[in-house]
Short mmCIF file of C-alpha atoms in Angstrom, two decimals:
data_model
loop_
_atom_site.label_atom_id
_atom_site.label_comp_id
_atom_site.label_asym_id
_atom_site.label_seq_id
_atom_site.Cartn_x
_atom_site.Cartn_y
_atom_site.Cartn_z
CA UNK N 893 25.11 34.92 131.29
CA UNK N 894 28.20 32.23 132.31
CA UNK N 895 26.60 29.62 129.26
CA UNK N 896 26.96 32.66 126.82
CA UNK N 897 30.05 32.04 124.01
CA UNK N 898 30.34 35.37 123.60
CA UNK N 899 30.64 39.04 125.51
CA UNK N 900 30.33 41.95 123.88
CA UNK N 901 31.41 45.08 125.49
CA UNK N 902 29.06 48.17 124.60
CA UNK N 903 30.77 51.25 124.81
CA UNK N 904 30.27 54.41 123.85
CA UNK N 905 32.35 57.82 124.04
CA UNK N 906 30.85 61.24 123.82
CA UNK N 907 31.34 63.95 121.07
CA UNK N 908 31.63 67.14 122.20
CA UNK N 909 29.43 68.02 118.75
CA UNK N 910 26.74 65.58 119.27
CA UNK N 911 24.08 65.29 121.96
CA UNK N 912 24.58 62.31 124.35
CA UNK N 913 21.18 61.64 123.99
CA UNK N 914 21.42 61.12 120.15
CA UNK N 915 24.91 59.34 120.80
CA UNK N 916 23.19 56.87 123.58
CA UNK N 917 20.40 56.16 120.57
CA UNK N 918 22.82 55.00 118.32
CA UNK N 919 24.22 52.74 120.21
CA UNK N 920 20.82 51.34 121.43
CA UNK N 921 20.32 50.94 117.59
CA UNK N 922 23.86 49.13 117.03
CA UNK N 923 22.53 46.43 119.36
CA UNK N 924 19.38 45.90 118.35
CA UNK N 925 21.38 45.20 114.69
CA UNK N 926 23.00 42.49 116.57
CA UNK N 927 19.85 40.94 118.31
CA UNK N 928 18.37 40.58 115.29
CA UNK N 929 21.24 39.05 113.48
CA UNK N 930 22.01 36.76 116.20
CA UNK N 931 18.53 35.56 115.81
CA UNK N 932 18.79 35.56 112.31
CA UNK N 933 21.90 33.37 112.55
CA UNK N 934 19.83 31.09 115.21
CA UNK N 935 21.72 32.32 118.01
CA UNK N 936 20.17 33.90 121.49
CA UNK N 937 21.04 37.55 122.31
CA UNK N 938 20.83 39.57 125.45
CA UNK N 939 21.73 43.18 126.59
CA UNK N 940 22.31 43.60 130.35
CA UNK N 941 23.50 46.44 131.48
CA UNK N 942 23.11 46.29 135.73
CA UNK N 943 25.64 47.96 138.36
CA UNK N 944 28.09 45.69 138.00
CA UNK N 945 27.80 45.49 133.87
CA UNK N 946 28.79 49.60 134.11
CA UNK N 947 31.32 50.17 136.75
CA UNK N 948 34.09 52.29 135.73
CA UNK N 949 36.26 49.47 136.68
CA UNK N 950 34.57 46.41 134.55
CA UNK N 951 35.20 49.18 132.01
CA UNK N 952 38.69 49.69 132.73
CA UNK N 953 39.17 45.39 132.96
CA UNK N 954 38.17 45.29 129.83
CA UNK N 955 40.18 47.98 127.84
CA UNK N 956 38.57 51.05 127.56
CA UNK N 957 40.13 54.16 127.25
CA UNK N 958 39.19 56.94 129.78
CA UNK N 959 35.80 58.80 128.73
CA UNK N 960 34.61 55.50 127.16
CA UNK N 961 31.56 55.04 129.34
CA UNK N 962 30.96 50.96 129.45
CA UNK N 963 26.76 50.61 128.76
CA UNK N 964 27.03 46.73 129.65
CA UNK N 965 27.12 43.54 127.59
CA UNK N 966 25.50 42.05 125.11
CA UNK N 967 25.49 37.85 125.35
CA UNK N 968 25.55 35.65 122.27
CA UNK N 969 25.48 31.93 122.23
CA UNK N 970 22.81 28.65 121.19
CA UNK N 971 19.72 28.86 123.05
CA UNK N 972 19.16 26.24 125.30
CA UNK N 973 15.66 24.89 123.90
CA UNK N 974 16.19 23.34 120.66
CA UNK N 975 13.22 25.13 119.33
CA UNK N 976 12.09 29.42 118.96
CA UNK N 977 9.33 29.80 120.70
CA UNK N 978 6.43 31.44 118.04
CA UNK N 979 5.47 34.91 118.78
CA UNK N 980 1.76 35.71 119.14
CA UNK N 981 1.11 38.71 117.80
CA UNK N 982 -2.45 40.91 117.94
CA UNK N 983 -3.91 42.91 115.17
CA UNK N 984 -2.24 46.40 114.80
CA UNK N 985 -5.59 47.61 114.63
CA UNK N 986 -6.03 48.54 118.33
CA UNK N 987 -2.74 50.00 118.69
CA UNK N 988 -2.94 52.22 115.81
CA UNK N 989 -4.81 55.73 115.50
CA UNK N 990 -5.30 57.32 112.44
CA UNK N 991 -6.32 60.59 112.76
CA UNK N 992 -7.30 62.77 109.01
CA UNK N 993 -7.62 66.37 108.56
#
């Protein structure tokens, strides 16, 4: 984490007319999109959410207003390896079950 060029604080404010779990999922989708974009730009990314990364005092230090929950940090930087590892995907045949009526 100390080698990352950028730290992005991830937070969420609960909305009285929305379910909290839906807001959490929306934040997760946004972070997924950040991660995909970082990868597309040749950057590495990591979301961390341990006890220190979500503590209310840390939320205050990064400037979150009261009521904003700190959900962790997304680190972005240049990967240490010069070449991305190649993925090894198996066929989806063993993972998908089709049901017909």
